[in-house]
PDB file of C-alpha atoms and ligand atoms in Angstrom:
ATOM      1  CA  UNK A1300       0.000   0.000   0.000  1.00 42.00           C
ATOM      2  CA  UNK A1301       1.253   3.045  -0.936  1.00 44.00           C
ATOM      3  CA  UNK A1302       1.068   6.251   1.534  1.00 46.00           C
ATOM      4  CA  UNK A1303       1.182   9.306   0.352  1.00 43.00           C
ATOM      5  CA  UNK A1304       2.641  12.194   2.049  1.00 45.00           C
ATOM      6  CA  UNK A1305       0.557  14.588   3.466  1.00 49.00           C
ATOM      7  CA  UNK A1306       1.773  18.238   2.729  1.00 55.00           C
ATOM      8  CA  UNK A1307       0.140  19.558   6.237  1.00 63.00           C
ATOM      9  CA  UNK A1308      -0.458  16.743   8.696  1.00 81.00           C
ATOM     10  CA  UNK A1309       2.630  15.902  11.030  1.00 95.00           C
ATOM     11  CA  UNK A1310       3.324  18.901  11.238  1.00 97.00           C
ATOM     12  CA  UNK A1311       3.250  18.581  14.984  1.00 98.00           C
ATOM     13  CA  UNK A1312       0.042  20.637  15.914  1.00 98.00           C
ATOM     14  CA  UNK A1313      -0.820  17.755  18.177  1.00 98.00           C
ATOM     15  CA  UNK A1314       2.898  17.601  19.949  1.00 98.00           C
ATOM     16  CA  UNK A1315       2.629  21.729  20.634  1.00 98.00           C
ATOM     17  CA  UNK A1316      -0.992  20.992  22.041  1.00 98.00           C
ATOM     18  CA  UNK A1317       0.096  17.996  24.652  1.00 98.00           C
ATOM     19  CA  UNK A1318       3.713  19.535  25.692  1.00 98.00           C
ATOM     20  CA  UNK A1319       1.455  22.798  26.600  1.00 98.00           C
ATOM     21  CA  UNK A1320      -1.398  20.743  28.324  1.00 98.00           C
ATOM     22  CA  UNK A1321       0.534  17.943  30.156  1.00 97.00           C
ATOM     23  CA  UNK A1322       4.145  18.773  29.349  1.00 98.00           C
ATOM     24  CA  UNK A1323       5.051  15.698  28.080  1.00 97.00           C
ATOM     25  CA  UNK A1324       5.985  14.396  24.271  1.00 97.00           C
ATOM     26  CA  UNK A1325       5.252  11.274  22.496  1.00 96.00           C
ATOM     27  CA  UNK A1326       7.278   9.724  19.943  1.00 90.00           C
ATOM     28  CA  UNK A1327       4.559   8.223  17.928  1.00 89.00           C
ATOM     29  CA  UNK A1328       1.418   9.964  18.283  1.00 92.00           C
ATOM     30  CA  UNK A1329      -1.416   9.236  16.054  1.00 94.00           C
ATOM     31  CA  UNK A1330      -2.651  11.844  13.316  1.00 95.00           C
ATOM     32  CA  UNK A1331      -5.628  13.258  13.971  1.00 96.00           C
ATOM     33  CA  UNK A1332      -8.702  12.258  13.013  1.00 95.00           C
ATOM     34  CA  UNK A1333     -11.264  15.405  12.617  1.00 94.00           C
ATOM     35  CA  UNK A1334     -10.358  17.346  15.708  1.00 96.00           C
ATOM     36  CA  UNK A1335      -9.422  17.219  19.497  1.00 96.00           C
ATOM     37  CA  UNK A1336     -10.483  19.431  22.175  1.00 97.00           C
ATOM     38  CA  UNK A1337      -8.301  20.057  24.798  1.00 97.00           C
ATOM     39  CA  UNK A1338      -8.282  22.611  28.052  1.00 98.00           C
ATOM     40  CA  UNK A1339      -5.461  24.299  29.722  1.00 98.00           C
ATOM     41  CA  UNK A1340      -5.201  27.414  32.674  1.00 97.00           C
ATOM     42  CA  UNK A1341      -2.167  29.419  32.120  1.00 96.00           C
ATOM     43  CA  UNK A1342      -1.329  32.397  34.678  1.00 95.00           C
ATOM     44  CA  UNK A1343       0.298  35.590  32.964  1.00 95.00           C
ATOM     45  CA  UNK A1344       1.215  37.649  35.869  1.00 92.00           C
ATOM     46  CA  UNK A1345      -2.033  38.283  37.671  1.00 93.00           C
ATOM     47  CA  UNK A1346      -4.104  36.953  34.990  1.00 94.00           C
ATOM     48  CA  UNK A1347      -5.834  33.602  34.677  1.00 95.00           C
ATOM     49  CA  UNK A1348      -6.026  32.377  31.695  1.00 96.00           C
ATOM     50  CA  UNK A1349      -8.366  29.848  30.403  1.00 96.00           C
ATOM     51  CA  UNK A1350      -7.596  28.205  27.153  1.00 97.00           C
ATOM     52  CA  UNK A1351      -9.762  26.266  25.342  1.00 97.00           C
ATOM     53  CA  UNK A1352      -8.119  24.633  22.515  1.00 98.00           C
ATOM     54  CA  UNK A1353      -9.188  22.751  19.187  1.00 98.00           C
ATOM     55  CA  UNK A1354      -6.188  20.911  17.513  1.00 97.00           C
ATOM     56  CA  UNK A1355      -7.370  20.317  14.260  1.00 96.00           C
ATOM     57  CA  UNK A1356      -6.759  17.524  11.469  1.00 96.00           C
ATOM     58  CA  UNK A1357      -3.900  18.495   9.163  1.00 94.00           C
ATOM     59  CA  UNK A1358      -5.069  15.806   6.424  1.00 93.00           C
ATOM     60  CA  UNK A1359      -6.527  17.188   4.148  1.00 91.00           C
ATOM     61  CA  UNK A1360      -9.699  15.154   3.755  1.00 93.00           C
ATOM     62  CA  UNK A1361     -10.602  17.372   7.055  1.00 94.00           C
ATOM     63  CA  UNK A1362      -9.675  20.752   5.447  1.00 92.00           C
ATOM     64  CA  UNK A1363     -13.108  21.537   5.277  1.00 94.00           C
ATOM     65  CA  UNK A1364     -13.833  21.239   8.901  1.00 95.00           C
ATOM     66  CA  UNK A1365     -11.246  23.954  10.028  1.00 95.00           C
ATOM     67  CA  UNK A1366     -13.952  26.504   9.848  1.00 95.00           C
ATOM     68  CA  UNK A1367     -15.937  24.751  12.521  1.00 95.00           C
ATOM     69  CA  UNK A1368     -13.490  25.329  15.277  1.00 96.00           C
ATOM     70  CA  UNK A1369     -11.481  28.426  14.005  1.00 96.00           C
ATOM     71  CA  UNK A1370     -14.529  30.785  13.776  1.00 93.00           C
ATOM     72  CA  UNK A1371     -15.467  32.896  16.928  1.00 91.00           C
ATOM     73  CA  UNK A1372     -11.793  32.046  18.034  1.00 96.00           C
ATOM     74  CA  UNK A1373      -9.642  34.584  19.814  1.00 97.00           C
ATOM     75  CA  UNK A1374      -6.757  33.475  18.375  1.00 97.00           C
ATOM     76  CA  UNK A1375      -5.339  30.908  15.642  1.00 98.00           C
ATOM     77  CA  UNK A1376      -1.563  29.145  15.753  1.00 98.00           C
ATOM     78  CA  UNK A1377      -0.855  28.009  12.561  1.00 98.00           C
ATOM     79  CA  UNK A1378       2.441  25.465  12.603  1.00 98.00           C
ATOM     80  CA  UNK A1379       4.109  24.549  10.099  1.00 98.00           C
ATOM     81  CA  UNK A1380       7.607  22.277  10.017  1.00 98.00           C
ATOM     82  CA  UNK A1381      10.836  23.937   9.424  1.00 98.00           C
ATOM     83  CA  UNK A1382      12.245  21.305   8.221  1.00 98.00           C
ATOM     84  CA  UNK A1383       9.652  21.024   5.337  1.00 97.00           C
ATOM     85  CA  UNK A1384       9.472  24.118   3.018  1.00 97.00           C
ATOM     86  CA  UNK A1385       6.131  22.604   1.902  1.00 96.00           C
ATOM     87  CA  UNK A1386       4.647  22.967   5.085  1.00 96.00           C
ATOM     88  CA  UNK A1387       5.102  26.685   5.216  1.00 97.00           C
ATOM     89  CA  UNK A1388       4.075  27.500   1.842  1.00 96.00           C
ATOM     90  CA  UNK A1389       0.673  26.542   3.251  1.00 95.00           C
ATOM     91  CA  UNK A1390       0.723  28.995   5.687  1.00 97.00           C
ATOM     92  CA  UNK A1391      -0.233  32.150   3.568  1.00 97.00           C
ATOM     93  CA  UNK A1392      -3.496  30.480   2.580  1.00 96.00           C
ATOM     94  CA  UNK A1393      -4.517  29.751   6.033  1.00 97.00           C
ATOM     95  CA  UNK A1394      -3.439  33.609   7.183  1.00 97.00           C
ATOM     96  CA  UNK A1395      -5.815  34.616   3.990  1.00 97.00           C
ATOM     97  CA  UNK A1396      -8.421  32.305   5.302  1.00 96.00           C
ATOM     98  CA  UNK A1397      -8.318  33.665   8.478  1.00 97.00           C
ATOM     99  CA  UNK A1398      -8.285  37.196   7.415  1.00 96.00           C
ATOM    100  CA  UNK A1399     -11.414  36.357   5.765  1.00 96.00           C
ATOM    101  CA  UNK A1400     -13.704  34.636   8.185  1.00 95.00           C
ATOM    102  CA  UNK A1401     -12.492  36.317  11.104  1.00 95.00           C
ATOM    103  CA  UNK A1402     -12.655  39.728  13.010  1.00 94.00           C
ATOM    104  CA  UNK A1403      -9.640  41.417  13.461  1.00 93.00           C
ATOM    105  CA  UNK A1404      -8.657  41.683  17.042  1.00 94.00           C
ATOM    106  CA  UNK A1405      -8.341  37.543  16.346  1.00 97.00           C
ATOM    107  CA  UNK A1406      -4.756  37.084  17.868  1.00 97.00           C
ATOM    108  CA  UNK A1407      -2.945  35.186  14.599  1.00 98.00           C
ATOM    109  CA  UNK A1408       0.457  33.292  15.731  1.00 98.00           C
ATOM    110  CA  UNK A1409       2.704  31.691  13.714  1.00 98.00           C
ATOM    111  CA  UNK A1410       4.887  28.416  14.690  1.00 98.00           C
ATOM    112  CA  UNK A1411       8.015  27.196  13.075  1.00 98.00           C
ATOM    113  CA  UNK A1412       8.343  23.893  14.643  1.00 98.00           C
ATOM    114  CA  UNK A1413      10.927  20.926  15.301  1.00 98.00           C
ATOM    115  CA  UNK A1414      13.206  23.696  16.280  1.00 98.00           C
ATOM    116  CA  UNK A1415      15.351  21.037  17.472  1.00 98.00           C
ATOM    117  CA  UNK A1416      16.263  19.901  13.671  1.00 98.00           C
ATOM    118  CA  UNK A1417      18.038  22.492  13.107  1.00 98.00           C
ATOM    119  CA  UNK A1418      19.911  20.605  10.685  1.00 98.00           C
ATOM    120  CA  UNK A1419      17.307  19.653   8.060  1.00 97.00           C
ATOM    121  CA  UNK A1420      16.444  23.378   8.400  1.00 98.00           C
ATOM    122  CA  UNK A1421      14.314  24.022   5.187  1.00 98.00           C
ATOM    123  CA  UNK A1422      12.680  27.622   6.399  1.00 98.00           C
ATOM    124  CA  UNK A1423      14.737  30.580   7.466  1.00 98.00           C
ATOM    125  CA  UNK A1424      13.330  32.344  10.790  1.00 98.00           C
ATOM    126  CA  UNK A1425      14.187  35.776   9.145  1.00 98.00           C
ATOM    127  CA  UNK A1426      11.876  35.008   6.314  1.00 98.00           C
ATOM    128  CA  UNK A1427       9.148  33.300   8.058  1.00 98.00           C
ATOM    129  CA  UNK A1428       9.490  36.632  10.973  1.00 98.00           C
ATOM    130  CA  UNK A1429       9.260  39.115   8.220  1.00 98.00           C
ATOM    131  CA  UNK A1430       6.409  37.393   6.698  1.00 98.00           C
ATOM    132  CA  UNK A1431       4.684  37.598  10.065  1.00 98.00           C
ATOM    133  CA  UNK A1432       5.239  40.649  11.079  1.00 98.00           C
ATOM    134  CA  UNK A1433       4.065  42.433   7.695  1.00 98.00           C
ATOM    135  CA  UNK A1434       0.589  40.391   8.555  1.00 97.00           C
ATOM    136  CA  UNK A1435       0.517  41.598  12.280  1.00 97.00           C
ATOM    137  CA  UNK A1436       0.807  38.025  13.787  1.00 98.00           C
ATOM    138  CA  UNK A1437       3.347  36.524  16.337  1.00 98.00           C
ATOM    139  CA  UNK A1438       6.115  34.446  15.209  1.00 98.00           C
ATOM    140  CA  UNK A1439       7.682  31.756  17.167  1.00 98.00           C
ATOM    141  CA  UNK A1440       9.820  29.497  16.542  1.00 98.00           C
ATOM    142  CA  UNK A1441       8.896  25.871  18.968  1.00 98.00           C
ATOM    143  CA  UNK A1442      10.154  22.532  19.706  1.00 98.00           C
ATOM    144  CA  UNK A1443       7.327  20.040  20.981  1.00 98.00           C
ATOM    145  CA  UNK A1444      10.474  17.692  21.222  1.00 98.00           C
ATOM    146  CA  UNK A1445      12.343  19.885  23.530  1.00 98.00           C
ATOM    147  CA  UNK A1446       9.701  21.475  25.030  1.00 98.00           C
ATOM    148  CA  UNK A1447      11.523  25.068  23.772  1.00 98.00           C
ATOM    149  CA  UNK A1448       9.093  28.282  23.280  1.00 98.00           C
ATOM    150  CA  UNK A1449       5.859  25.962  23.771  1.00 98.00           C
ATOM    151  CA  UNK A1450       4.554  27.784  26.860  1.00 97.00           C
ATOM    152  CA  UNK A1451       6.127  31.284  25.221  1.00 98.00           C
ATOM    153  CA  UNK A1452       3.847  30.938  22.710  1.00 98.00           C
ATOM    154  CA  UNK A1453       0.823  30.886  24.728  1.00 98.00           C
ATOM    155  CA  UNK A1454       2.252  33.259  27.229  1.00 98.00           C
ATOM    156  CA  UNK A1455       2.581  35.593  24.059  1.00 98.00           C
ATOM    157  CA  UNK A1456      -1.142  34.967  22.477  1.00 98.00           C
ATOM    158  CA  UNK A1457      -2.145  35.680  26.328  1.00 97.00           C
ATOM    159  CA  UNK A1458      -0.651  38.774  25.850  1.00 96.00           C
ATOM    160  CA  UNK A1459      -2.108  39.911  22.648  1.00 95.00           C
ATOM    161  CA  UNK A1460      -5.586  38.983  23.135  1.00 93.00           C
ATOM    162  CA  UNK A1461      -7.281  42.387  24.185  1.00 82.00           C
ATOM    163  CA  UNK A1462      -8.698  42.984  27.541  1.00 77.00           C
ATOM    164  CA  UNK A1463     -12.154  41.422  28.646  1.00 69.00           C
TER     165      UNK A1463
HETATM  166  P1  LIG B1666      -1.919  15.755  12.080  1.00 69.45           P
HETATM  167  O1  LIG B1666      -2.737  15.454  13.292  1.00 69.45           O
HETATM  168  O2  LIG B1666      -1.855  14.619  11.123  1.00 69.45           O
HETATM  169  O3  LIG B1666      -2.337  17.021  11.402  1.00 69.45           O
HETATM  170  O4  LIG B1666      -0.388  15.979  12.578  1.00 69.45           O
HETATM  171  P2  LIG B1666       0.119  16.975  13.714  1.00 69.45           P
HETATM  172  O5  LIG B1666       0.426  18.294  13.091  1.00 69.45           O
HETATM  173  O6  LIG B1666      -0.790  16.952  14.869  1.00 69.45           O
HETATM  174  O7  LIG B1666       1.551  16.338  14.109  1.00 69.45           O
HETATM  175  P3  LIG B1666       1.921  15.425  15.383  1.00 69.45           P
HETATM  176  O8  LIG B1666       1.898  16.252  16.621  1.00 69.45           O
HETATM  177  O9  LIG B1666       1.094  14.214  15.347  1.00 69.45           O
HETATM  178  O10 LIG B1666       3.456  15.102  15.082  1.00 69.45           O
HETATM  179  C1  LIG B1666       3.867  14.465  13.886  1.00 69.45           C
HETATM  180  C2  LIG B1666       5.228  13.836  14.055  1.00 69.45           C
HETATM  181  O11 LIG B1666       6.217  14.830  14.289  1.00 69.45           O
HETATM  182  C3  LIG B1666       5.287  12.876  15.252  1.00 69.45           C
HETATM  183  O12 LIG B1666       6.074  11.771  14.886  1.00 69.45           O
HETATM  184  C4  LIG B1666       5.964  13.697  16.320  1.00 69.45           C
HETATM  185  O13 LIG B1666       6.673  12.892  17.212  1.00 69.45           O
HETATM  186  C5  LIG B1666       6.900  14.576  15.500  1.00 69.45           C
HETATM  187  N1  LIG B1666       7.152  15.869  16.161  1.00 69.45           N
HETATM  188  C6  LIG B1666       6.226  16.733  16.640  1.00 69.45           C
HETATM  189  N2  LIG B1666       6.802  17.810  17.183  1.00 69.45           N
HETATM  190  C7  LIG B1666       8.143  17.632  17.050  1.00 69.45           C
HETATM  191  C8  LIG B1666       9.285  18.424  17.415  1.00 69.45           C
HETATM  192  O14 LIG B1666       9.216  19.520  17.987  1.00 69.45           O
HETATM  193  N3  LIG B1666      10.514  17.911  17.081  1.00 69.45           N
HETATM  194  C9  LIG B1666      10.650  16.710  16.447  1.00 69.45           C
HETATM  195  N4  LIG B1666      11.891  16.296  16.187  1.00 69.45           N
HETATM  196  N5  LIG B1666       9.605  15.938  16.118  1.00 69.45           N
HETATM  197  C10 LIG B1666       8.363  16.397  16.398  1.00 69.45           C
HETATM  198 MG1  LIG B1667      -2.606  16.086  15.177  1.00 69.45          MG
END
C-alpha cells in the first residue's frame, strides 16, 4: 500500500498541544482524526487564563472542517515544520483564510516547529518573521520535542488577546 505524504499533517500541531497541556511528548502519536479538544489554565502575571483549545486535522480530507473550530476564536496558531518548506508554503493560505472569516482583534500566531532539527532546516526564521510581522501576527519558533518556546507561545497569544 502506498502512503502518500501529506503536505500539512505531522506537522506537529498535536505535539505543541500535549507539551502545553501535560508537558510531556510522544514519539509516535497518532494523526488526527477530525479534531481534538483540549483545556489548559495558564497564569500571565495576575491573569488567569483559560484556554480552550481545538487541535485540528492536518489531512486534508478534514480541510473543510477547520472553519468549525477556528470561527469565533480569539486566536489561531498556525504550525508549520521547518524542516519542510512545503509545510510553510501553506501557511499564507490559512493567514488569507483567516483574514477572511475572522474579526480582526483575532490574535494570529505563527509556529516554526521541530526547532530542534536544526539541521534539516528548510525555512529561514528571518523570512518566516518578516512574513509575520508584515501580517501583524506573532512568530515563534517551537520545539514540541524539547519542550523550547511551547509555553512562550501561549504566554505571548495571552498577551495579545485584548482585555475582557
Ligand atoms: P496531524 O494530526 O496529522 O495534522 O499531525 P500533527 O500536526 O498533529 O503532528 P503530530 O503532533 O502528530 O506530530 C507528527 C510527528 O512529528 C510525530 O512523529 C511527532 O513525534 C513529531 N514531532 C512533533 N513535534 C516535534 C518536534 O518539535 N521535534 C521533532 N523532532 N519531532 C516532532
Ligand atoms: Mg494532530
Amino acid at each position: 500500500m502506498a502512503v502518500r505524504e501529506v503536505k500539512e499533517s505531522g506537522v506537529g500541531k498535536s505535539s505543541i498541544v500535549l507539551r502545553f497541556v501535560s508537558d510531556s511528548f510522544k514519539g509516535a502519536l497518532e494523526s488526527t482524526i477530525g479534531a481534538s479538544f483540549m483545556t489548559k489554565r495558564l497564569e500571565v502575571g495576575d491573569v488567569s487564563y483559560q484556554f480552550q483549545i481545538w487541535d485540528t486535522a492536518g489531512q486534508e480530507k478534514y480541510r473543510s472542517l477547520a472553519p468549525m473550530y477556528y470561527r469565533g476564536a480569539s486566536a489561531a496558531i498556525i504550525v508549520y515544520d521547518i524542516t519542510r518548506e512545503a509545510t510553510y508554503r501553506t501557511v499564507k493560505d490559512w493567514v488569507r483564510e483567516l483574514k477572511r472569516n475572522c474579526t480582526a482583534d483575532m490574535v494570529i500566531a505563527i509556529a516554526g516547529n521541530k526547532s530542534d532539527l536544526n539541521d534539516l532546516r528548510e525555512v529561514r526564521a528571518r523570512d518566516a518573521e518578516e512574513y509575520a510581522q508584515s501580517i501583524g501576527a506573532l512568530f515563534i519558533e517551537t520545539s514540541a520535542l524539547s519542550a523550547v518556546n511551547v509555553p512562550h507561545l501561549f504566554t505571548a497569544i495571552a498577551e495579545g488577546l485584548p482585555p475582557e
